[in-house]
Amino acid sequence: MNTLTSNPQLEINTIQLKLPLDLGIKINPNDPVVTFKEVMEGVNLNKYLEKNSSETRGRDGYDHKVLLNIVLFAFMLNIRSTRKIEALCRNDIRFMYLSDEITPSHMTICNFINEYLIDTIENISNDIVKYIIEKQNIDILTIFIDGTKIEAFPNKYTWVWKKACITSRDRQFKNISILLNDINNSFLLEPGVFFDVKNFYNIEELEQYSNYLLKVIEKNNIKFVYGVGKRKNVLQKYYEELNKYINMLKDYAIKIDKCGENRNSYSKTDVDATFMRMKTDYMGNTALLPAYNWQLVSSGEVILYGLTSQFAADNKCFIPLMEKYKSIFGKYPKTPVADAGYGNLETYNFCQNNNIEKFMKFSLWEKETHDNKFHNDIFRSVNFKIDAEGHPICPNGKKFYKLSERYIKGNQDKRTEEKCQCEDCEGCPLRNKCHQSKYNRIISINKTLTAYHKEVIDNLASKRGIELRTIRSYMAEGAFGIIKQDYNYRRITRVSLKKVNLELYLIIIGFNLAKYHNLKYRTNDEIC
């Protein structure tokens, strides 16, 4: 008897081939993958995905366009783990639809990101942003700037301080001078030969001294000895001690060079990371951690571009941000809006020279506009009266005369700052309220900066300025709020400036794609 026919249940296959075979038919038309597909088809990114000539040999790899779609859509959904992306390519219908059901490994995805996107990611982001700007009709002449410090990947306790290296190096110069004096006074050198004793030594010069000592040692047939019970020759001691100092100076030189001119610290396990003061808890307690300064430029709720900086101060980032804007869009913006971290003389000078409106607060803006006692303080130099000859007059009627004048660093128009001293503070009844110095009071007058501050206050106090400040609170700061709070992104996962910038732009692209999807359906809802 046939068991198959006697038991009909054995002939039933519960997993059968079903129609439709096209996965796209089963996807909801309002799903983010539909918006993503629209953007990818509307932007030509093939020029950034060309393979190298060395890749034409051997077995063909995965299609780079498919891998790019997988990576960018994952970041659109705030999925950053390559292992999770690999799993989604096997199980998620949307990733299967984008990848044509290929299943790349997590290493393939990781290699694609690190090898192919690291040099092109900014251009890819710019093309996507321009597409969104055109579709949403976003005004990019008004931009909103904000920055935040993101903790870097290396260990917290790997700092190197440039000032400490310089101090230790200078201390070794003194020890080297003592050693060279001892060598000169030992009469072990050839007649007429002396080592120069100075306050500063070049490594090359000390290496010449070391080579000379080695020649003297070889000429006298002195053999180096080591270990317990061995007595070293005096020349061997001098030679070894001098080389010890040379190695120390080389180490300091390397560390100082890694810091560069504009940084005071770096991390041993990520040389590009700088130690910065960061907020670590809800109480505002700070910690010194290796970090990068991320800058975002936003408009129309979309992040236009970003900047990865090694500097803790935001004011050093304003001009690079403006130059980057010009390189992307062909001209400078009309109205950049930023907080007090960006307002300084160099920033205002740049805006003045390039016809950019000044909507950047300065450090004392809050007190100038909200503290009447500070603003109207008669002892502030900016509130002093000026006589017909241009001399400031203090509240007691004393004149201030110019002591010196210096050029201000970073300006193109040779603007200057004046130092003026009061003619006589002796016996002044207002002296205790005016200043505490035992000499006549000295004030610094920067007429250009004072004029800039007045212009900024007027701009920000206007109806338009109030509106722009309100918009910035959710446009620029809101973008970081979404990234850090909603995306739970608090620490960088890559090392080195170039790779950290890659990570920033992957997040920017994902943010913009998700925002465009929301904006598109928000507009449709408003129309309905």
XYZ file of C-alpha atoms in Angstrom:
528
model
C 0.000 0.000 0.000
C 1.352 3.464 -0.938
C 1.846 5.535 2.224
C 1.766 8.813 0.299
C -1.708 8.241 -1.089
C -3.009 6.771 2.152
C -1.928 9.916 4.107
C -2.901 12.960 2.046
C -1.417 15.386 4.607
C 2.098 14.350 3.575
C 1.510 15.760 0.100
C 0.755 19.308 1.360
C 3.625 21.858 1.126
C 2.936 24.747 3.526
C 5.612 26.965 1.905
C 4.629 27.457 -1.708
C 5.627 29.945 -4.374
C 3.175 32.839 -4.421
C 2.589 35.830 -6.672
C 3.487 38.634 -7.035
C 7.184 38.027 -7.579
C 7.919 41.784 -7.631
C 8.535 42.818 -4.002
C 7.782 46.448 -4.783
C 4.096 45.650 -5.193
C 3.866 44.530 -1.572
C 5.388 47.748 -0.155
C 3.108 50.445 1.228
C 3.118 53.484 -1.120
C 3.676 55.777 1.884
C 6.688 53.833 3.143
C 9.994 55.750 3.470
C 11.591 53.398 0.927
C 9.341 54.893 -1.779
C 10.636 58.399 -0.985
C 14.168 57.050 -0.866
C 13.759 55.425 -4.270
C 12.460 58.704 -5.675
C 15.528 60.630 -4.475
C 17.986 58.010 -5.709
C 16.391 58.002 -9.161
C 16.279 61.806 -9.242
C 19.963 62.260 -8.358
C 22.728 60.901 -10.563
C 25.235 59.331 -8.181
C 26.810 56.891 -10.647
C 29.773 59.249 -11.187
C 30.830 58.674 -7.569
C 30.690 54.874 -7.800
C 33.195 54.102 -10.543
C 35.409 51.105 -9.848
C 39.172 51.261 -9.896
C 41.090 49.577 -12.700
C 42.522 47.104 -10.173
C 38.993 45.820 -9.462
C 38.383 44.628 -13.007
C 40.393 41.493 -12.357
C 38.962 38.420 -10.695
C 35.356 37.789 -9.760
C 32.897 40.658 -10.113
C 31.898 42.229 -6.811
C 28.554 43.593 -5.723
C 27.051 46.473 -7.663
C 28.175 49.673 -5.912
C 24.878 51.400 -6.611
C 23.050 48.617 -4.785
C 25.422 48.850 -1.835
C 24.988 52.623 -1.728
C 21.209 52.248 -1.649
C 21.466 49.756 1.203
C 23.773 51.976 3.288
C 21.930 55.269 2.785
C 18.492 53.764 3.401
C 19.799 52.175 6.601
C 20.990 55.572 7.839
C 17.639 57.044 6.818
C 16.104 54.601 9.306
C 18.843 55.409 11.884
C 20.458 51.968 11.541
C 24.242 52.329 11.813
C 25.402 48.781 12.609
C 26.670 46.888 9.541
C 25.641 43.586 11.151
C 22.062 44.834 11.504
C 22.148 46.013 7.889
C 23.291 42.531 6.821
C 20.401 40.945 8.750
C 17.898 43.368 7.222
C 19.078 42.505 3.713
C 18.098 38.897 4.465
C 14.790 39.534 6.259
C 13.375 43.021 5.560
C 11.289 43.268 2.394
C 12.335 46.897 1.820
C 16.046 46.086 1.852
C 15.401 43.043 -0.329
C 13.583 45.324 -2.755
C 16.463 47.827 -2.883
C 19.170 45.168 -3.103
C 17.393 42.962 -5.628
C 17.574 40.275 -2.922
C 21.367 40.139 -2.737
C 22.739 39.560 0.757
C 26.132 41.243 1.242
C 28.023 40.453 4.419
C 28.664 43.078 7.075
C 32.339 43.179 6.054
C 31.376 43.909 2.439
C 29.204 46.800 3.621
C 31.908 48.080 5.975
C 34.600 47.938 3.278
C 32.343 49.739 0.815
C 31.770 52.572 3.297
C 35.433 52.942 4.227
C 36.886 52.557 0.723
C 34.362 54.147 -1.633
C 32.355 56.639 0.396
C 35.143 58.245 2.406
C 36.244 60.457 -0.504
C 32.852 61.032 -2.138
C 30.396 61.260 0.744
C 30.353 65.078 0.826
C 29.592 65.314 -2.899
C 26.848 62.697 -2.556
C 25.327 64.664 0.324
C 25.506 67.938 -1.618
C 23.693 66.436 -4.628
C 20.952 64.993 -2.432
C 20.532 68.304 -0.578
C 20.261 70.246 -3.841
C 17.539 67.847 -5.017
C 15.577 68.347 -1.771
C 16.056 72.134 -1.945
C 14.615 72.189 -5.448
C 11.679 69.935 -4.582
C 10.782 71.814 -1.377
C 11.657 75.275 -2.727
C 13.872 76.052 0.287
C 15.365 79.529 0.698
C 19.070 78.937 1.315
C 20.053 82.617 1.497
C 19.049 82.542 5.177
C 20.897 79.836 7.088
C 21.065 78.773 10.735
C 24.330 77.660 12.317
C 24.986 75.628 15.441
C 27.731 73.409 16.800
C 28.157 70.686 19.381
C 30.982 68.607 20.802
C 30.759 64.865 20.184
C 32.884 62.487 22.255
C 35.491 60.674 20.171
C 36.087 56.934 20.139
C 39.519 56.695 21.894
C 40.103 56.139 25.591
C 39.394 59.050 27.913
C 42.793 59.021 29.622
C 45.145 59.227 26.633
C 45.802 62.967 26.583
C 48.971 64.739 25.481
C 49.286 68.437 26.362
C 51.390 70.694 24.150
C 52.174 73.181 26.929
C 53.343 70.368 29.213
C 55.600 69.057 26.422
C 57.082 72.516 25.878
C 57.693 72.969 29.609
C 59.359 69.556 29.901
C 61.446 70.217 26.783
C 62.713 73.532 28.186
C 63.572 71.771 31.438
C 65.663 69.279 29.495
C 67.510 72.146 27.780
C 68.788 73.167 31.206
C 69.896 69.603 31.949
C 71.629 69.416 28.572
C 73.520 72.639 29.339
C 74.737 71.142 32.627
C 75.846 67.963 30.799
C 77.690 69.873 28.060
C 79.471 71.997 30.691
C 80.591 68.822 32.455
C 81.874 67.390 29.158
C 83.744 70.606 28.328
C 85.347 70.677 31.795
C 86.336 67.000 31.738
C 89.261 67.569 29.313
C 88.257 64.347 27.519
C 87.710 66.088 24.194
C 90.454 66.878 21.720
C 92.341 70.146 22.275
C 90.421 73.170 21.044
C 87.075 71.323 20.841
C 84.202 72.603 22.969
C 80.461 72.021 22.822
C 78.371 75.208 22.618
C 76.257 75.802 25.715
C 72.973 77.627 24.908
C 69.431 78.064 26.123
C 67.949 76.223 23.138
C 69.289 73.206 21.246
C 68.506 71.668 17.885
C 68.288 67.896 17.725
C 70.610 67.832 14.694
C 73.241 69.791 16.612
C 73.095 67.409 19.578
C 73.354 64.417 17.251
C 76.595 65.895 15.893
C 77.918 66.099 19.445
C 76.855 62.488 20.016
C 78.626 61.316 16.845
C 81.764 63.156 17.902
C 81.740 61.445 21.310
C 81.308 58.079 19.596
C 84.377 58.753 17.423
C 86.421 59.662 20.512
C 85.255 56.456 22.194
C 86.239 54.360 19.174
C 89.589 56.168 18.878
C 90.439 55.317 22.499
C 89.263 51.687 22.051
C 86.717 52.043 24.823
C 84.285 49.117 24.992
C 80.752 49.618 26.229
C 79.891 47.558 29.317
C 76.501 46.848 30.923
C 75.188 44.937 33.895
C 75.843 44.595 37.597
C 79.484 44.864 38.658
C 80.588 46.604 35.442
C 82.108 50.062 35.728
C 81.273 52.303 32.790
C 83.824 54.636 31.303
C 83.115 58.368 31.803
C 82.813 58.912 28.040
C 80.277 56.068 27.815
C 78.234 57.717 30.574
C 78.331 61.066 28.785
C 77.437 59.460 25.455
C 74.481 57.519 26.861
C 73.144 60.471 28.835
C 73.359 62.767 25.811
C 71.504 60.232 23.666
C 68.861 59.919 26.359
C 68.212 63.650 26.123
C 68.186 63.481 22.309
C 65.512 60.768 22.377
C 63.461 62.799 24.840
C 63.661 65.879 22.636
C 62.613 63.834 19.602
C 59.599 62.548 21.524
C 58.609 66.079 22.571
C 59.091 67.345 18.998
C 56.788 64.634 17.630
C 54.088 65.419 20.199
C 54.284 69.175 19.640
C 54.140 68.641 15.878
C 51.031 66.437 16.202
C 49.277 69.172 18.177
C 50.080 71.729 15.503
C 49.883 75.488 15.834
C 46.169 75.738 16.613
C 45.678 72.904 19.125
C 46.852 72.427 22.685
C 46.160 68.687 23.056
C 45.474 65.411 21.288
C 44.666 61.805 22.120
C 47.269 59.066 21.796
C 44.792 56.612 20.261
C 43.215 59.188 17.912
C 45.719 61.874 17.069
C 43.086 64.059 15.393
C 40.846 64.196 18.486
C 41.229 67.178 20.824
C 40.424 67.196 24.527
C 37.449 69.474 25.204
C 35.203 70.418 28.097
C 31.890 68.635 27.641
C 28.563 68.401 29.473
C 28.202 64.899 30.818
C 25.054 64.922 32.936
C 21.801 66.769 33.537
C 23.411 68.816 36.309
C 25.816 70.411 33.850
C 28.930 68.809 35.339
C 31.738 68.867 32.813
C 34.490 66.436 31.953
C 37.621 66.692 29.859
C 37.182 64.183 27.032
C 38.624 63.579 23.552
C 36.099 65.032 21.127
C 35.369 66.687 17.800
C 33.395 69.861 17.204
C 30.567 69.200 14.743
C 29.070 72.192 12.951
C 25.737 72.059 11.109
C 24.259 74.600 8.696
C 20.473 74.269 8.319
C 17.674 75.848 6.339
C 14.091 74.793 5.748
C 14.483 72.055 8.409
C 17.137 70.417 6.213
C 20.849 70.214 7.048
C 22.640 71.832 4.096
C 26.127 70.640 5.058
C 28.401 70.087 8.026
C 31.948 70.624 9.209
C 34.140 68.474 11.443
C 36.465 70.703 13.463
C 39.275 69.975 15.899
C 38.779 73.302 17.690
C 36.621 73.667 20.781
C 35.760 77.310 20.016
C 32.890 77.847 17.575
C 34.143 81.266 16.428
C 37.039 79.618 14.572
C 34.539 77.680 12.474
C 32.447 80.543 11.066
C 34.718 81.561 8.183
C 35.394 77.929 7.097
C 31.615 77.375 7.125
C 31.053 80.401 4.892
C 33.799 79.334 2.482
C 32.293 75.866 2.326
C 28.875 77.356 1.557
C 30.390 79.308 -1.327
C 32.128 76.201 -2.712
C 28.804 74.301 -2.730
C 26.330 76.980 -3.856
C 28.614 79.413 -5.695
C 28.126 82.451 -3.437
C 28.017 83.501 0.205
C 24.716 83.395 2.124
C 22.871 86.634 2.775
C 21.769 86.074 6.372
C 23.588 83.595 8.628
C 22.025 83.359 12.089
C 24.146 82.024 14.961
C 24.513 82.216 18.733
C 27.066 84.085 20.826
C 29.786 81.515 20.192
C 30.321 82.889 16.697
C 30.246 86.649 17.289
C 33.695 88.221 17.378
C 35.590 90.899 15.478
C 37.032 88.499 12.909
C 33.560 87.150 12.108
C 32.046 90.629 11.788
C 34.950 91.808 9.629
C 34.408 88.868 7.278
C 30.702 89.663 7.015
C 31.409 93.340 6.410
C 33.884 92.591 3.636
C 31.555 90.113 1.884
C 28.186 91.915 2.208
C 26.800 89.392 4.710
C 24.224 90.542 7.244
C 25.244 90.357 10.907
C 22.833 88.246 12.935
C 25.472 86.580 15.126
C 25.253 87.344 18.841
C 28.358 88.305 20.836
C 29.374 87.162 24.298
C 27.829 90.105 26.200
C 24.686 90.337 24.057
C 22.455 88.962 26.809
C 23.694 91.499 29.374
C 23.645 94.350 26.873
C 20.003 93.726 25.994
C 18.518 92.439 29.265
C 20.605 93.994 32.059
C 19.904 97.724 32.179
C 22.277 98.248 35.092
C 25.156 96.788 33.058
C 24.130 98.495 29.825
C 23.871 101.962 31.416
C 26.901 101.633 33.710
C 28.615 105.040 33.536
C 32.010 103.490 34.331
C 32.069 101.324 31.195
C 34.417 102.789 28.619
C 31.833 102.410 25.828
C 29.540 104.789 27.772
C 32.177 107.518 28.200
C 31.455 110.827 26.513
C 33.771 111.960 23.727
C 34.908 115.580 23.568
C 35.442 117.637 20.421
C 39.049 116.438 20.134
C 38.025 112.765 20.336
C 39.206 112.166 23.907
C 37.039 109.916 26.147
C 35.819 111.700 29.282
C 35.322 109.724 32.505
C 32.356 110.396 34.891
C 34.614 112.711 36.946
C 35.398 114.825 33.877
C 38.984 113.621 33.367
C 40.360 113.096 29.867
C 41.882 109.883 28.526
C 44.914 110.216 26.249
C 46.060 107.628 23.748
C 48.993 105.490 24.872
C 49.353 103.101 21.942
C 47.619 101.707 18.902
C 47.879 98.213 17.436
C 46.493 96.434 14.412
C 43.778 93.896 15.033
C 44.630 90.379 13.990
C 42.580 88.828 11.192
C 41.139 91.906 9.490
C 41.713 93.065 5.930
C 41.114 96.781 6.472
C 43.958 97.484 8.924
C 41.545 98.306 11.736
C 43.160 99.194 15.034
C 42.553 99.107 18.784
C 43.611 102.023 20.958
C 44.823 102.013 24.551
C 44.093 105.214 26.454
C 45.071 106.286 29.978
C 43.351 108.755 32.276
C 45.247 111.996 32.837
C 44.928 111.802 36.628
C 43.029 109.473 38.976
C 44.663 110.827 42.139
C 42.088 111.896 44.701
C 39.125 110.998 42.486
C 36.014 110.442 44.670
C 34.725 107.833 42.175
C 37.950 105.847 41.999
C 36.753 102.829 44.005
C 33.732 102.455 41.767
C 35.716 103.071 38.586
C 38.760 100.776 39.023
C 40.998 99.142 41.632
C 44.409 99.802 40.065
C 46.933 101.908 41.962
C 47.840 103.618 38.690
C 45.753 105.788 36.388
C 43.051 103.765 34.641
C 43.813 102.339 31.187
C 40.999 101.458 28.784
C 40.903 99.728 25.386
C 38.833 101.362 22.690
C 37.799 99.473 19.592
C 35.446 101.777 17.747
C 34.884 99.244 14.971
C 33.825 96.454 17.333
C 31.581 98.831 19.298
C 29.857 99.837 16.066
C 29.449 96.174 15.104
C 27.860 95.388 18.469
C 25.356 98.212 18.040
C 24.484 96.972 14.553
C 24.019 93.393 15.791
C 21.809 94.533 18.681
C 19.629 96.534 16.269
C 19.392 93.593 13.843
C 18.445 91.048 16.481
C 16.007 93.398 18.241
C 14.080 94.056 15.029
C 10.915 92.150 14.161
C 12.843 90.107 11.602
C 15.644 89.418 14.070
C 13.222 88.115 16.696
C 11.624 85.851 14.104
C 15.011 84.503 12.950
C 16.084 83.808 16.534
C 12.878 81.876 17.101
C 13.354 79.851 13.931
C 16.968 79.075 14.809
C 15.949 77.583 18.155
C 14.239 74.670 16.407
C 16.040 74.723 13.049
C 19.714 74.410 14.009
C 19.496 73.306 17.645
C 16.553 71.064 16.791
C 18.674 69.137 14.292
C 21.217 68.310 16.997
C 18.357 67.466 19.357
C 17.055 64.847 16.931
C 20.515 63.407 16.278
C 21.587 63.226 19.927
C 18.280 62.495 21.643
C 15.996 60.764 19.137
C 18.809 58.937 17.340
C 20.601 58.355 20.669
C 23.873 59.347 19.029
C 26.314 60.415 21.752
C 29.715 59.067 20.727
C 31.640 58.748 17.461
C 32.431 55.194 16.372
C 35.264 55.955 13.941
C 38.846 57.183 14.364
C 40.700 59.985 12.500
C 39.412 63.282 11.174
C 38.585 61.959 7.701
C 36.568 58.992 8.958
C 34.775 61.090 11.572
C 33.747 63.477 8.796
C 32.479 60.441 6.844
C 30.354 59.478 9.832
C 28.976 63.024 10.127
C 27.862 63.087 6.497
C 26.277 59.640 6.671
C 24.173 60.953 9.557
C 23.387 64.167 7.642
C 22.216 62.209 4.579
C 20.054 59.926 6.708
C 18.592 62.921 8.553
C 17.803 64.782 5.320
C 16.184 61.771 3.640
C 13.950 61.173 6.657
C 13.140 64.882 6.905
C 12.279 65.075 3.195
C 9.908 62.123 3.604
C 8.177 63.885 6.509
C 8.054 67.242 4.704
C 6.570 65.670 1.597
C 3.707 63.991 3.447
C 3.235 66.967 5.750
C 2.673 69.125 2.652
C 0.239 66.581 1.230
C -1.721 66.543 4.497
C -1.927 70.342 4.465
C -3.228 70.280 0.882
C -5.874 67.722 1.815
